[in-house]
PDB file of C-alpha atoms in Angstrom:
ATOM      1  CA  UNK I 235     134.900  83.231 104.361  1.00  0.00           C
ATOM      2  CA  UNK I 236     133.044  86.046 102.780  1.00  0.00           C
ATOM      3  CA  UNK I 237     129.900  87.291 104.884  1.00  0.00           C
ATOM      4  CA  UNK I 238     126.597  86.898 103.448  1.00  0.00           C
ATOM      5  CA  UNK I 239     124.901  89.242 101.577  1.00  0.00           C
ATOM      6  CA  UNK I 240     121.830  90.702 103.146  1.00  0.00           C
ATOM      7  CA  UNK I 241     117.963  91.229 100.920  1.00  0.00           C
ATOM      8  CA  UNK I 242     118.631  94.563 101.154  1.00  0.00           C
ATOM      9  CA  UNK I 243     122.454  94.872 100.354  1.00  0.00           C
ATOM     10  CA  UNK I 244     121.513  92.388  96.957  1.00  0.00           C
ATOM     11  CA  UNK I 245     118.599  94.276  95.924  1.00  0.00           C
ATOM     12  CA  UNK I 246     120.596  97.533  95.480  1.00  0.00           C
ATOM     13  CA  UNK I 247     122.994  95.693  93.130  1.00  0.00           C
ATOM     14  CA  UNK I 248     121.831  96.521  89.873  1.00  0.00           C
ATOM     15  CA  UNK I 249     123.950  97.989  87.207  1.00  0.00           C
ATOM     16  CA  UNK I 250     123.426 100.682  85.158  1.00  0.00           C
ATOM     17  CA  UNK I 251     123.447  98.412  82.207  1.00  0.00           C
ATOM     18  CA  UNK I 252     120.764  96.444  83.362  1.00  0.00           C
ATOM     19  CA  UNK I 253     118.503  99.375  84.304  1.00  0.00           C
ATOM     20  CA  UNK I 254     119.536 100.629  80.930  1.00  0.00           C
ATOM     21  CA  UNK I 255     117.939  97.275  79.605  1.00  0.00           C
ATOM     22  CA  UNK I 256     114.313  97.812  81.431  1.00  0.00           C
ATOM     23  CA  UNK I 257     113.845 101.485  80.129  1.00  0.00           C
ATOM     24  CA  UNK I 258     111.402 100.338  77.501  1.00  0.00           C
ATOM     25  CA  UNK I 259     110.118  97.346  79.688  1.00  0.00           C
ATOM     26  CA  UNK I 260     109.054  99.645  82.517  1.00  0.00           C
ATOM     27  CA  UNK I 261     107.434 102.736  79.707  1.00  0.00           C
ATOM     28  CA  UNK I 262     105.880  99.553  78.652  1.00  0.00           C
ATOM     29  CA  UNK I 263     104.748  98.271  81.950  1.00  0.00           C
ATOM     30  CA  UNK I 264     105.944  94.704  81.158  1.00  0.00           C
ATOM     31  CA  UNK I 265     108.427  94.416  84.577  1.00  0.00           C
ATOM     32  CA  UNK I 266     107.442  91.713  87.134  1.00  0.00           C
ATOM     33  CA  UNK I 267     107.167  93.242  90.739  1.00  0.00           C
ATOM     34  CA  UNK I 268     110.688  91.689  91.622  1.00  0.00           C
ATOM     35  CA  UNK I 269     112.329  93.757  88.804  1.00  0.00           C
ATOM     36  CA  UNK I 270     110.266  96.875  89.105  1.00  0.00           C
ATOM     37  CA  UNK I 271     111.492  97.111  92.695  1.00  0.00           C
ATOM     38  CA  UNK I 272     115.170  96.762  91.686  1.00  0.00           C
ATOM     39  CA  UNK I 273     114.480  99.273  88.935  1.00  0.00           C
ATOM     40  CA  UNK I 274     112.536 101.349  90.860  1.00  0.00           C
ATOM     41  CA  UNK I 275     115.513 101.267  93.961  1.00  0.00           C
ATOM     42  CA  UNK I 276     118.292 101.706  91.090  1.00  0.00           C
ATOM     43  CA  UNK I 277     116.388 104.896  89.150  1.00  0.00           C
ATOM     44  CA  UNK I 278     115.891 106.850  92.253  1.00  0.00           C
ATOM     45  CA  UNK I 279     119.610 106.209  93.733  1.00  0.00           C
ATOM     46  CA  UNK I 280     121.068 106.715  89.857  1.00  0.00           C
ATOM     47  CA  UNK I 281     121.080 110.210  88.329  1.00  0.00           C
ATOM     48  CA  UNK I 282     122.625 109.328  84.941  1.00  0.00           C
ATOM     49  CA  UNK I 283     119.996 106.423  84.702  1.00  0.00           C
ATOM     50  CA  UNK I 284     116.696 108.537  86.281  1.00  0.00           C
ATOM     51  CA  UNK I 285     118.242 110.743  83.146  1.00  0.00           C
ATOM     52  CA  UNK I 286     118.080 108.054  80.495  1.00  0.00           C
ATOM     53  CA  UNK I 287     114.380 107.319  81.760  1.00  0.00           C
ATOM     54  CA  UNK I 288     113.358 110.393  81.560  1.00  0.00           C
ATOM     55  CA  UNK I 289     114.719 110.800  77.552  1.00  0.00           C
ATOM     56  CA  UNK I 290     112.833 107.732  76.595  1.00  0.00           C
ATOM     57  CA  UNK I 291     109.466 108.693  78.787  1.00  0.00           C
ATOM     58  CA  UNK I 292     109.872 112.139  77.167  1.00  0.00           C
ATOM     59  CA  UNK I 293     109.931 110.621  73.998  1.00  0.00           C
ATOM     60  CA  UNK I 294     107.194 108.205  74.600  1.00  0.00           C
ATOM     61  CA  UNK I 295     104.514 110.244  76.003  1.00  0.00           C
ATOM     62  CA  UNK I 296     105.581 113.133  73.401  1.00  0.00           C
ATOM     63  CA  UNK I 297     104.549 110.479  70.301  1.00  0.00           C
ATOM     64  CA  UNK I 298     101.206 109.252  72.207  1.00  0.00           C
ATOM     65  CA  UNK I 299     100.615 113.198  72.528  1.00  0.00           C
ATOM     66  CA  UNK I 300     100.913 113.407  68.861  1.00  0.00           C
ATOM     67  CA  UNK I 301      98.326 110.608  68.780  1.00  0.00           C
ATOM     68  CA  UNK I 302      96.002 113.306  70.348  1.00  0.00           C
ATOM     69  CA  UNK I 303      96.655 111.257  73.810  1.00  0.00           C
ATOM     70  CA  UNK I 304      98.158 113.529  76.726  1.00  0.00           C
ATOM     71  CA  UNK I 305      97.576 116.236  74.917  1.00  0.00           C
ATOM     72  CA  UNK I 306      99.094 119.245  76.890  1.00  0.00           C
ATOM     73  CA  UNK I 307     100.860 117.367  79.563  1.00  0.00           C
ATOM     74  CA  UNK I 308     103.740 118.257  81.120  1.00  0.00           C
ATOM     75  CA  UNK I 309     106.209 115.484  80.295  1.00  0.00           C
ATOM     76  CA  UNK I 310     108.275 115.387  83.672  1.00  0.00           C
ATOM     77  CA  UNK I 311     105.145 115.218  85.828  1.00  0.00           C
ATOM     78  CA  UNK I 312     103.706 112.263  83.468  1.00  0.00           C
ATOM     79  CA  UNK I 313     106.787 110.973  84.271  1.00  0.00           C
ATOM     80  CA  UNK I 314     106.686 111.465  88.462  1.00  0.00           C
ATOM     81  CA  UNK I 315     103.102 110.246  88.415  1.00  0.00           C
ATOM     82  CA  UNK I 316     104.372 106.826  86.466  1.00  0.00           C
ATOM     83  CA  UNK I 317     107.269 106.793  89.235  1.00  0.00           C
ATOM     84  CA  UNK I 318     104.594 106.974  92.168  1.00  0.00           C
ATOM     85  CA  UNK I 319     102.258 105.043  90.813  1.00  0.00           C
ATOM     86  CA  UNK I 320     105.139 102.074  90.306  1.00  0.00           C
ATOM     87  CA  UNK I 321     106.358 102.443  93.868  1.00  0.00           C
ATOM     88  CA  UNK I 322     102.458 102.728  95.496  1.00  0.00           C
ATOM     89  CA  UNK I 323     101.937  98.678  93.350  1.00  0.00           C
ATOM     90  CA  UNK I 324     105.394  97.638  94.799  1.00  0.00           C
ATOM     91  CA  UNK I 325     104.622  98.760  98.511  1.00  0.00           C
ATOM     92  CA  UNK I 326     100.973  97.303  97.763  1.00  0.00           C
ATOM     93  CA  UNK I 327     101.953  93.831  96.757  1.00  0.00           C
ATOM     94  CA  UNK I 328     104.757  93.908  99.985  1.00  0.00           C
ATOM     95  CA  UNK I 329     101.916  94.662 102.328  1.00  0.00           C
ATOM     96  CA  UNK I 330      99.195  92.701 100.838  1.00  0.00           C
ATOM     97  CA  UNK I 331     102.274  89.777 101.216  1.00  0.00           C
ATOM     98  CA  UNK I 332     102.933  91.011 104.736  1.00  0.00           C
ATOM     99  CA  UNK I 333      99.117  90.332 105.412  1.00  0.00           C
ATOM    100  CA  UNK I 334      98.371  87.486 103.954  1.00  0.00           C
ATOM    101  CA  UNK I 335     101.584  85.725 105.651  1.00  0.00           C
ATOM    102  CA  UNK I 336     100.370  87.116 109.123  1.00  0.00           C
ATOM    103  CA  UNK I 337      96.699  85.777 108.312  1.00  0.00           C
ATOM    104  CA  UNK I 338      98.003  82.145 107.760  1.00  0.00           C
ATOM    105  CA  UNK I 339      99.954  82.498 111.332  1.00  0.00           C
ATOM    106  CA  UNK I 340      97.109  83.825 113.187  1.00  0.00           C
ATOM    107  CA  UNK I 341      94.518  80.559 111.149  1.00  0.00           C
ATOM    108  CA  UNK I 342      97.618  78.145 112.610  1.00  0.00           C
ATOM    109  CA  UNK I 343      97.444  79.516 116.009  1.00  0.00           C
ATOM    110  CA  UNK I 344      94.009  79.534 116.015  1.00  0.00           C
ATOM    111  CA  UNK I 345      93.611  75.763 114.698  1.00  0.00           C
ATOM    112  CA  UNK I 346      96.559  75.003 117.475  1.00  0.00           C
ATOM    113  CA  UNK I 347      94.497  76.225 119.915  1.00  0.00           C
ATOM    114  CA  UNK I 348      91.744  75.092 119.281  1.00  0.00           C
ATOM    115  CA  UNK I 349      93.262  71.091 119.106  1.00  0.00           C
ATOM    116  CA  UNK I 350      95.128  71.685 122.209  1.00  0.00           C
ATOM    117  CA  UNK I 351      91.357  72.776 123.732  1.00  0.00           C
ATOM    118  CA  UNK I 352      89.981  69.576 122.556  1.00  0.00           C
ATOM    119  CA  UNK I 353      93.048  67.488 123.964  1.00  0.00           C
ATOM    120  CA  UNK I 354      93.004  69.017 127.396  1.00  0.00           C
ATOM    121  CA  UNK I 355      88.826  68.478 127.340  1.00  0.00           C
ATOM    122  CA  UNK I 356      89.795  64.651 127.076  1.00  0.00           C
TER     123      UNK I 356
END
C-alpha cells in the first residue's frame, strides 16, 4: 500500500505545464488563494518557469508603460514587488485562517466552561 501523501508533499506537485497555464491568470490577478500558493511555491522552486513569468510580466508592464502607466520602471523589480506582494496575501489569508480557527476554540472552551460552572453550581 502506497503511503499517503502529505499537504505539503501535494502542494509542491505542480507541473510546469500548469504553471505555464496561470502566467496570464496571475499578471492578471485572477488566481484563487489555493492556486496562487501552488504557483507561487512552483515559480520560486522553477527557474525555466520564474523565466517564462518574467517574459510575459516584461511584456505586460512594458505595454501599460507605453500607456504612460509605469513609466520608467524597472521591469524586474515591478516584477519582485508583484512576487512579494502575492506571497504577503497568501501568508495573510493563512494567518488570518490560523486566527480565526483558534478564536472559535478559545469561544468553545469558554462556553464549556462556563456550562460546566453552571452544572457544578446545581
Amino acid at each position: 500500500m502506497a503511503a499517503q501523501e502529505s499537504f505539503w508533499e501535494r502542494r509542491s506537485l505542480m507541473t510546469c505545464k500548469e504553471a505555464e497555464q496561470m502566467v496570464m491568470p496571475y499578471i492578471n490577478d485572477e488566481l484563487t488563494d489555493k492556486e496562487l500558493e501552488a504557483f507561487l511555491d512552483h515559480v520560486y522552486s522553477c527557474k525555466s518557469c520564474y523565466e517564462e513569468l518574467e517574459i510575459y510580466y516584461t511584456l505586460y508592464a512594458g505595454l501599460a508603460q507605453l500607456d504612460g502607466e509605469n513609466e520608467g520602471q524597472d521591469m524586474h523589480n515591478l516584477l519582485q514587488e508583484a512576487l512579494y506582494a502575492s506571497d504577503q496575501r497568501v501568508r495573510g489569508r493563512k494567518l488570518f485562517n490560523i486566527y480565526y480557527v483558534f478564536s472559535q476554540v478559545l469561544a468553545m472552551a469558554a462556553l464549556t466552561a462556563m456550562i460546566v460552572t453552571e452544572i457544578l453550581k446545581l
